[in-house]
Amino acid sequence: MTDFDVVVVGAGVTGLTVANRLHAAGRSVLVLEARDRVGGRLLTEDVEGVRLEVGGQWVSPDQTALLALIDELQLEMYSRYRAGDSVYIGRDGVRRTFEGEKFPVSESTAAEVERLVKELDRLAALMDPLSPWEHPDAEELDRISFAAWLAEQTDDPEARDNVGLYVGPAMLTKPAHSFSALSAVLMAASAGGFSHLVDADFILDRRVVGGLQRVPLALASRLPEGTVRLDEAVTKIEWTDGGATVFTGQGSYHGRNVVLAVPPTLVSRVQYIPALPPVQAQMRQHISFGLVIKLHITYETPFWRELGLSGTAFSPYSLVHEAYDNTNEDVEGETRGTLVGFVSDVKADGLLSLTPEERRAKVLESLAAYYGEQALTPVHYYESPWMADEWTVGAFGTSFDIGSLTRYGRHLRSDVGPLAFASSDIAGLGFQHVDGAIRMGEAVAARILI
Ligand code: FAD
């Protein structure tokens, strides 16, 4: 058995941030990673000749911790292609093009959307995203589903569907009837306000040259050789107040502190001796991953640009509820065009029940409704496989079921003896985003260094 000051479980951005900060402060650190690579939910991969952002990719202006790290690592960024009109398919099934962030809906629906966004902005402004349970309306908002809250606010179904889209399919990737209004407000507060979620140009602003996985790769490369051990899934942790022994299939390692830098759902997969206190075990049974299929569709050319389209498309009523131009502007000589699209929650359930050929046909049909017949003939098609990946099992992140944020939220970041917990899923600012992973990693490292 080998002794370290700190053993970190998980080499995603959270774990690697913890390891970097502790190493810089002179502590001996070991990082154990189940996969054969670092980066967790960030994976930039060449798939049959096309470089794809299989996991997270966008950086928005509110992600100040990520922006600072990108700067520290001397990585460059570029803007998403966004010239031209966007497309919206409404409740009436009609396809309309539009400019800016406001969907082309009737005047009365637009006014309702604006009113709801204002109200959600107001509620978000009253929330510290690190402690949503302290919101003045916390109990009330956590007891009601976001769908029911929207129904209380307006009779306009298209306004409800549009506002629901920003948090349900697009962010928490769960149906709006399955999470609380408080969780919706948390999503907004963690991004600096609901208006930011509505503005695709804000929330999906820039990409990192070479791909976002360069962030964890660069963090790992700054650690001494041998610090990160790949293919070492942690299965058991024996702990006392003085330290913990971490077991993998290859061996055991002792740390005065152990940081579980994994999503809360995977914290529960490890065996603890003694068992974690009851509230810890209970709490994580009320947290689950959302489900979204990220689709990457590459064409001989970005044909939509010729049609005066930006590639941005939305519809709460379509299988692919949102899509964007995701062409690799940083790859020299790239003449192909790539669209990225998302199929979420119950629509993803339906899609996953089909054969791969049927899935592809349905997705292309949905894209053709936005961009025309040319969308039916891509040169490359790929579905990110996070929902079946045993070291994530879902996407984008985890969230509480109705009523549980107020019931358990305050225990999320509590240490248990020498064990600390961190991941973007339990962040305040940057919740479910890379920014939150960095913030959580830095907070845990700072606590250990006191
Ligand atoms: P993870 O990345 O999940 O890292 C946890 C690590 O722990 C993994 O490497 C895992 O293999 C390892 N692990 C788990 N269990 C064990 C064990 N028992 N033993 C050892 N190792 C273990 N965020 C953005 O900011 N912008 C985006 O555009 C964006 N888009 C996304 C798109 C998709 C498809 C997905 C899936 C996520 C996206 N995100 C985005 C979210 C972002 O990727 C995550 O919030 C962030 O990467 C999480 O980092 P983490 O270190 O907290 O967790």
Tab-separated table of C-alpha atoms and ligand atoms in Angstrom, residues 9-15 32-35 37 39-42 54-59 63 66 212 232-235 261-263 266 270 292 294 342 384 386 391-392 394-396 422-425 432-435 437, ligand 1:
chain	number	residue	atom	x	y	z
A	9	VAL	CA	-11.133	9.483	-7.244
A	10	GLY	CA	-11.928	10.578	-10.812
A	11	ALA	CA	-9.833	12.400	-13.437
A	12	GLY	CA	-12.529	14.693	-14.807
A	13	VAL	CA	-12.043	18.445	-14.597
A	14	THR	CA	-13.087	18.444	-10.920
A	15	GLY	CA	-10.563	15.793	-9.833
A	32	LEU	CA	-7.375	7.145	-9.649
A	33	GLU	CA	-9.431	7.042	-12.840
A	34	ALA	CA	-11.720	4.199	-13.938
A	35	ARG	CA	-11.479	4.945	-17.653
A	37	ARG	CA	-8.331	8.366	-20.387
A	39	GLY	CA	-11.496	14.185	-18.998
A	40	GLY	CA	-14.650	12.351	-17.891
A	41	ARG	CA	-17.581	14.059	-19.618
A	42	LEU	CA	-15.155	15.986	-21.851
A	54	VAL	CA	-18.490	13.964	-27.910
A	55	GLY	CA	-19.112	15.600	-24.513
A	56	GLY	CA	-19.081	19.204	-23.314
A	57	GLN	CA	-17.820	21.872	-25.671
A	58	TRP	CA	-19.224	25.398	-25.211
A	59	VAL	CA	-17.831	28.156	-23.048
A	63	GLN	CA	-18.152	30.731	-16.850
A	66	LEU	CA	-13.347	28.205	-16.812
A	212	LEU	CA	-12.560	21.334	-24.734
A	232	GLU	CA	-8.216	1.925	-11.830
A	233	ALA	CA	-11.854	1.938	-10.804
A	234	VAL	CA	-12.294	2.490	-7.075
A	235	THR	CA	-14.595	-0.157	-5.635
A	261	ALA	CA	-14.607	13.787	-7.698
A	262	VAL	CA	-17.372	11.799	-9.385
A	263	PRO	CA	-21.068	12.492	-10.014
A	266	LEU	CA	-21.431	7.165	-8.844
A	270	VAL	CA	-18.466	2.560	-4.126
A	292	VAL	CA	-29.932	13.541	-23.802
A	294	LYS	CA	-25.967	14.517	-28.565
A	342	PHE	CA	-29.988	17.134	-29.225
A	384	SER	CA	-22.654	10.358	-28.329
A	386	TRP	CA	-23.054	8.771	-22.598
A	391	TRP	CA	-18.705	5.785	-15.834
A	392	THR	CA	-21.346	8.441	-16.543
A	394	GLY	CA	-26.563	9.841	-18.624
A	395	ALA	CA	-26.069	13.419	-19.774
A	396	PHE	CA	-25.505	16.253	-19.195
A	422	ALA	CA	-17.057	17.315	-5.504
A	423	SER	CA	-18.294	17.468	-9.086
A	424	SER	CA	-20.015	19.925	-11.393
A	425	ASP	CA	-23.322	18.314	-10.354
A	432	GLN	CA	-23.759	21.033	-14.425
A	433	HIS	CA	-21.037	22.866	-16.383
A	434	VAL	CA	-17.252	22.708	-16.595
A	435	ASP	CA	-17.115	26.019	-14.752
A	437	ALA	CA	-16.366	21.482	-11.880
B	1	FAD	P1	-16.836	13.873	-14.808
B	1	FAD	O1	-16.372	14.550	-16.032
B	1	FAD	O2	-17.990	12.959	-14.914
B	1	FAD	O3	-15.606	13.155	-14.141
B	1	FAD	C1	-15.732	12.116	-13.201
B	1	FAD	C2	-14.629	11.109	-13.470
B	1	FAD	O4	-14.673	10.115	-12.445
B	1	FAD	C3	-14.796	10.377	-14.792
B	1	FAD	O5	-13.592	10.437	-15.517
B	1	FAD	C4	-15.131	8.939	-14.385
B	1	FAD	O6	-14.626	7.982	-15.285
B	1	FAD	C5	-14.447	8.853	-13.032
B	1	FAD	N1	-15.006	7.847	-12.119
B	1	FAD	C6	-16.303	7.631	-11.810
B	1	FAD	N2	-16.411	6.648	-10.902
B	1	FAD	C7	-15.148	6.236	-10.610
B	1	FAD	C8	-14.614	5.247	-9.740
B	1	FAD	N3	-15.378	4.482	-8.972
B	1	FAD	N4	-13.266	5.103	-9.698
B	1	FAD	C9	-12.459	5.875	-10.467
B	1	FAD	N5	-12.925	6.816	-11.309
B	1	FAD	C10	-14.256	7.003	-11.374
B	1	FAD	N6	-20.495	21.625	-19.865
B	1	FAD	C11	-20.159	22.846	-20.356
B	1	FAD	O7	-19.613	23.666	-19.602
B	1	FAD	N7	-20.403	23.174	-21.668
B	1	FAD	C12	-20.989	22.295	-22.535
B	1	FAD	O8	-21.173	22.588	-23.723
B	1	FAD	C13	-21.384	21.026	-22.037
B	1	FAD	N8	-21.970	20.116	-22.852
B	1	FAD	C14	-22.096	18.814	-22.432
B	1	FAD	C15	-22.476	17.836	-23.356
B	1	FAD	C16	-22.531	16.502	-22.974
B	1	FAD	C17	-22.956	15.473	-23.988
B	1	FAD	C18	-22.194	16.134	-21.642
B	1	FAD	C19	-22.232	14.694	-21.217
B	1	FAD	C20	-21.815	17.099	-20.721
B	1	FAD	C21	-21.752	18.442	-21.105
B	1	FAD	N9	-21.345	19.451	-20.220
B	1	FAD	C22	-21.068	20.712	-20.680
B	1	FAD	C23	-21.139	19.150	-18.787
B	1	FAD	C24	-19.658	18.963	-18.451
B	1	FAD	O9	-19.065	18.102	-19.380
B	1	FAD	C25	-19.554	18.397	-17.041
B	1	FAD	O10	-20.277	19.228	-16.147
B	1	FAD	C26	-18.115	18.297	-16.510
B	1	FAD	O11	-17.232	17.843	-17.499
B	1	FAD	C27	-18.108	17.371	-15.306
B	1	FAD	O12	-16.801	17.255	-14.764
B	1	FAD	P2	-16.562	16.419	-13.427
B	1	FAD	O13	-15.103	16.274	-13.259
B	1	FAD	O14	-17.324	17.028	-12.308
B	1	FAD	O15	-17.250	14.992	-13.686
